[in-house]
Short mmCIF file of N, CA and C in Angstrom, two decimals:
data_model
loop_
_atom_site.label_atom_id
_atom_site.label_comp_id
_atom_site.label_asym_id
_atom_site.label_seq_id
_atom_site.Cartn_x
_atom_site.Cartn_y
_atom_site.Cartn_z
N MET A 1 123.90 99.21 105.06
CA MET A 1 124.34 97.82 105.05
C MET A 1 123.86 97.17 103.76
N SER A 2 124.65 96.28 103.21
CA SER A 2 124.25 95.54 102.02
C SER A 2 124.45 94.05 102.27
N LEU A 3 123.73 93.26 101.53
CA LEU A 3 123.83 91.81 101.66
C LEU A 3 124.67 91.27 100.52
N ASP A 4 125.48 90.26 100.80
CA ASP A 4 126.31 89.61 99.80
C ASP A 4 125.42 88.93 98.76
N ALA A 5 125.69 89.18 97.48
CA ALA A 5 124.87 88.63 96.39
C ALA A 5 124.87 87.10 96.40
N ASN A 6 126.01 86.49 96.71
CA ASN A 6 126.06 85.01 96.75
C ASN A 6 125.20 84.46 97.88
N ALA A 7 125.26 85.11 99.04
CA ALA A 7 124.45 84.67 100.17
C ALA A 7 122.97 84.82 99.87
N VAL A 8 122.61 85.92 99.21
CA VAL A 8 121.21 86.13 98.83
C VAL A 8 120.76 85.04 97.87
N ALA A 9 121.61 84.70 96.90
CA ALA A 9 121.26 83.66 95.93
C ALA A 9 121.08 82.30 96.61
N ILE A 10 121.90 82.03 97.61
CA ILE A 10 121.84 80.72 98.28
C ILE A 10 120.70 80.66 99.30
N TYR A 11 120.58 81.67 100.14
CA TYR A 11 119.66 81.63 101.28
C TYR A 11 118.40 82.46 101.11
N GLY A 12 118.42 83.43 100.22
CA GLY A 12 117.28 84.33 100.05
C GLY A 12 117.41 85.54 100.95
N ALA A 13 117.07 86.70 100.44
CA ALA A 13 117.21 87.95 101.18
C ALA A 13 116.37 87.95 102.46
N GLU A 14 115.15 87.45 102.38
CA GLU A 14 114.27 87.46 103.55
C GLU A 14 114.87 86.65 104.70
N ASN A 15 115.41 85.48 104.40
CA ASN A 15 116.03 84.66 105.45
C ASN A 15 117.23 85.35 106.05
N LEU A 16 118.08 85.96 105.22
CA LEU A 16 119.25 86.66 105.73
C LEU A 16 118.86 87.81 106.65
N VAL A 17 117.85 88.56 106.26
CA VAL A 17 117.38 89.68 107.09
C VAL A 17 116.94 89.18 108.45
N GLN A 18 116.21 88.08 108.49
CA GLN A 18 115.75 87.53 109.77
C GLN A 18 116.93 87.00 110.58
N TRP A 19 117.82 86.24 109.97
CA TRP A 19 118.96 85.65 110.68
C TRP A 19 119.89 86.71 111.25
N LEU A 20 120.04 87.82 110.53
CA LEU A 20 120.93 88.88 110.97
C LEU A 20 120.26 89.85 111.94
N GLY A 21 118.99 89.65 112.19
CA GLY A 21 118.26 90.51 113.12
C GLY A 21 118.00 91.89 112.55
N LEU A 22 117.94 92.00 111.22
CA LEU A 22 117.72 93.29 110.59
C LEU A 22 116.24 93.59 110.36
N GLU A 23 115.41 92.60 110.58
CA GLU A 23 113.97 92.79 110.36
C GLU A 23 113.44 93.83 111.34
N ARG A 24 112.59 94.70 110.85
CA ARG A 24 112.00 95.74 111.68
C ARG A 24 110.48 95.59 111.61
N ILE A 25 109.83 95.87 112.74
CA ILE A 25 108.38 95.75 112.78
C ILE A 25 107.77 97.09 113.14
N PRO A 26 106.50 97.29 112.77
CA PRO A 26 105.85 98.57 112.99
C PRO A 26 105.71 98.93 114.47
N VAL A 27 105.74 100.24 114.72
CA VAL A 27 105.44 100.80 116.03
C VAL A 27 104.16 101.63 115.86
N MET A 28 103.18 101.34 116.69
CA MET A 28 101.90 102.04 116.65
C MET A 28 101.80 102.94 117.89
N GLN A 29 101.28 104.15 117.67
CA GLN A 29 101.05 105.08 118.78
C GLN A 29 99.80 105.88 118.47
N ASN A 30 98.91 105.97 119.43
CA ASN A 30 97.64 106.68 119.24
C ASN A 30 96.87 106.14 118.04
N GLY A 31 96.93 104.83 117.83
CA GLY A 31 96.15 104.19 116.78
C GLY A 31 96.70 104.30 115.37
N ARG A 32 97.93 104.82 115.22
CA ARG A 32 98.50 104.91 113.87
C ARG A 32 99.96 104.48 113.88
N ARG A 33 100.42 104.02 112.73
CA ARG A 33 101.81 103.59 112.60
C ARG A 33 102.70 104.83 112.53
N VAL A 34 103.73 104.86 113.37
CA VAL A 34 104.61 106.02 113.42
C VAL A 34 106.06 105.69 113.08
N GLY A 35 106.42 104.41 113.05
CA GLY A 35 107.80 104.05 112.75
C GLY A 35 108.03 102.56 112.89
N LYS A 36 109.33 102.20 113.09
CA LYS A 36 109.70 100.79 113.18
C LYS A 36 110.79 100.60 114.22
N LEU A 37 110.82 99.39 114.77
CA LEU A 37 111.87 98.95 115.68
C LEU A 37 112.29 97.54 115.28
N PRO A 38 113.52 97.14 115.60
CA PRO A 38 113.93 95.77 115.33
C PRO A 38 113.08 94.78 116.12
N THR A 39 112.96 93.58 115.62
CA THR A 39 112.18 92.55 116.31
C THR A 39 112.78 92.22 117.67
N ASP A 40 114.09 92.40 117.81
CA ASP A 40 114.75 92.06 119.06
C ASP A 40 115.00 93.28 119.95
N ALA A 41 114.23 94.34 119.74
CA ALA A 41 114.39 95.56 120.55
C ALA A 41 114.16 95.25 122.03
N GLU A 42 114.89 95.97 122.87
CA GLU A 42 114.72 95.80 124.30
C GLU A 42 113.37 96.40 124.71
N PRO A 43 112.52 95.61 125.32
CA PRO A 43 111.19 96.14 125.70
C PRO A 43 111.31 97.21 126.79
N LEU A 44 110.45 98.18 126.69
CA LEU A 44 110.35 99.24 127.69
C LEU A 44 109.00 99.11 128.37
N ASP A 45 108.86 99.72 129.52
CA ASP A 45 107.57 99.70 130.21
C ASP A 45 106.50 100.38 129.36
N ALA A 46 106.88 101.35 128.55
CA ALA A 46 105.92 102.11 127.76
C ALA A 46 105.71 101.53 126.36
N LEU A 47 106.34 100.37 126.07
CA LEU A 47 106.17 99.67 124.79
C LEU A 47 105.75 98.25 125.07
N LYS A 48 104.71 97.81 124.38
CA LYS A 48 104.23 96.43 124.54
C LYS A 48 104.17 95.77 123.16
N ARG A 49 104.58 94.53 123.08
CA ARG A 49 104.52 93.79 121.82
C ARG A 49 103.14 93.15 121.71
N GLU A 50 102.43 93.45 120.63
CA GLU A 50 101.12 92.85 120.35
C GLU A 50 101.14 92.33 118.93
N GLY A 51 101.19 91.00 118.79
CA GLY A 51 101.23 90.40 117.46
C GLY A 51 102.46 90.84 116.69
N ASP A 52 102.25 91.43 115.53
CA ASP A 52 103.35 91.85 114.67
C ASP A 52 103.66 93.34 114.79
N ALA A 53 103.41 93.93 115.95
CA ALA A 53 103.68 95.36 116.13
C ALA A 53 104.05 95.67 117.58
N TRP A 54 104.77 96.77 117.75
CA TRP A 54 104.99 97.35 119.07
C TRP A 54 103.93 98.42 119.27
N ILE A 55 103.32 98.46 120.43
CA ILE A 55 102.33 99.48 120.77
C ILE A 55 102.96 100.39 121.82
N ALA A 56 103.08 101.68 121.46
CA ALA A 56 103.70 102.66 122.36
C ALA A 56 102.63 103.43 123.10
N GLU A 57 102.88 103.67 124.39
CA GLU A 57 101.96 104.50 125.17
C GLU A 57 101.97 105.91 124.59
N ALA A 58 100.86 106.60 124.73
CA ALA A 58 100.68 107.92 124.12
C ALA A 58 101.73 108.94 124.58
N HIS A 59 102.18 108.86 125.82
CA HIS A 59 103.11 109.85 126.36
C HIS A 59 104.57 109.60 125.99
N LEU A 60 104.89 108.45 125.42
CA LEU A 60 106.28 108.09 125.14
C LEU A 60 106.87 108.92 124.00
N ASP A 61 108.00 109.56 124.23
CA ASP A 61 108.73 110.28 123.18
C ASP A 61 109.58 109.24 122.45
N LEU A 62 109.07 108.73 121.35
CA LEU A 62 109.73 107.65 120.63
C LEU A 62 111.09 108.05 120.08
N ASP A 63 111.32 109.32 119.88
CA ASP A 63 112.62 109.75 119.36
C ASP A 63 113.75 109.51 120.36
N THR A 64 113.41 109.20 121.60
CA THR A 64 114.42 108.89 122.60
C THR A 64 114.65 107.39 122.74
N VAL A 65 113.89 106.58 122.00
CA VAL A 65 114.01 105.12 122.07
C VAL A 65 115.12 104.64 121.13
N LYS A 66 116.08 103.92 121.70
CA LYS A 66 117.21 103.40 120.92
C LYS A 66 116.71 102.55 119.76
N GLU A 67 117.25 102.77 118.58
CA GLU A 67 116.96 102.02 117.35
C GLU A 67 115.59 102.31 116.74
N PHE A 68 114.84 103.29 117.28
CA PHE A 68 113.56 103.66 116.68
C PHE A 68 113.81 104.40 115.38
N GLU A 69 113.08 104.03 114.34
CA GLU A 69 113.17 104.67 113.03
C GLU A 69 111.79 105.22 112.68
N ARG A 70 111.67 106.54 112.65
CA ARG A 70 110.40 107.19 112.37
C ARG A 70 110.04 107.05 110.90
N ASP A 71 108.74 106.79 110.61
CA ASP A 71 108.26 106.74 109.22
C ASP A 71 108.28 108.14 108.63
N GLY A 72 108.43 108.19 107.32
CA GLY A 72 108.31 109.45 106.62
C GLY A 72 109.58 110.08 106.39
#
């Protein structure tokens, strides 16, 4: 996906990312960052939002979570 240059000039890239729901926040598992999910991700019983991160339970296979993007 790309952002329109005129819209970026008028509103700023950061604002557009937030308005479009493209912002992603870290996912932590076993005390380390393992990937990212959108801010508006559907919460699961095995994922809890704490501050600016999602905290995943140790047993959760994050590769099965919709919209999860693994780091690396």
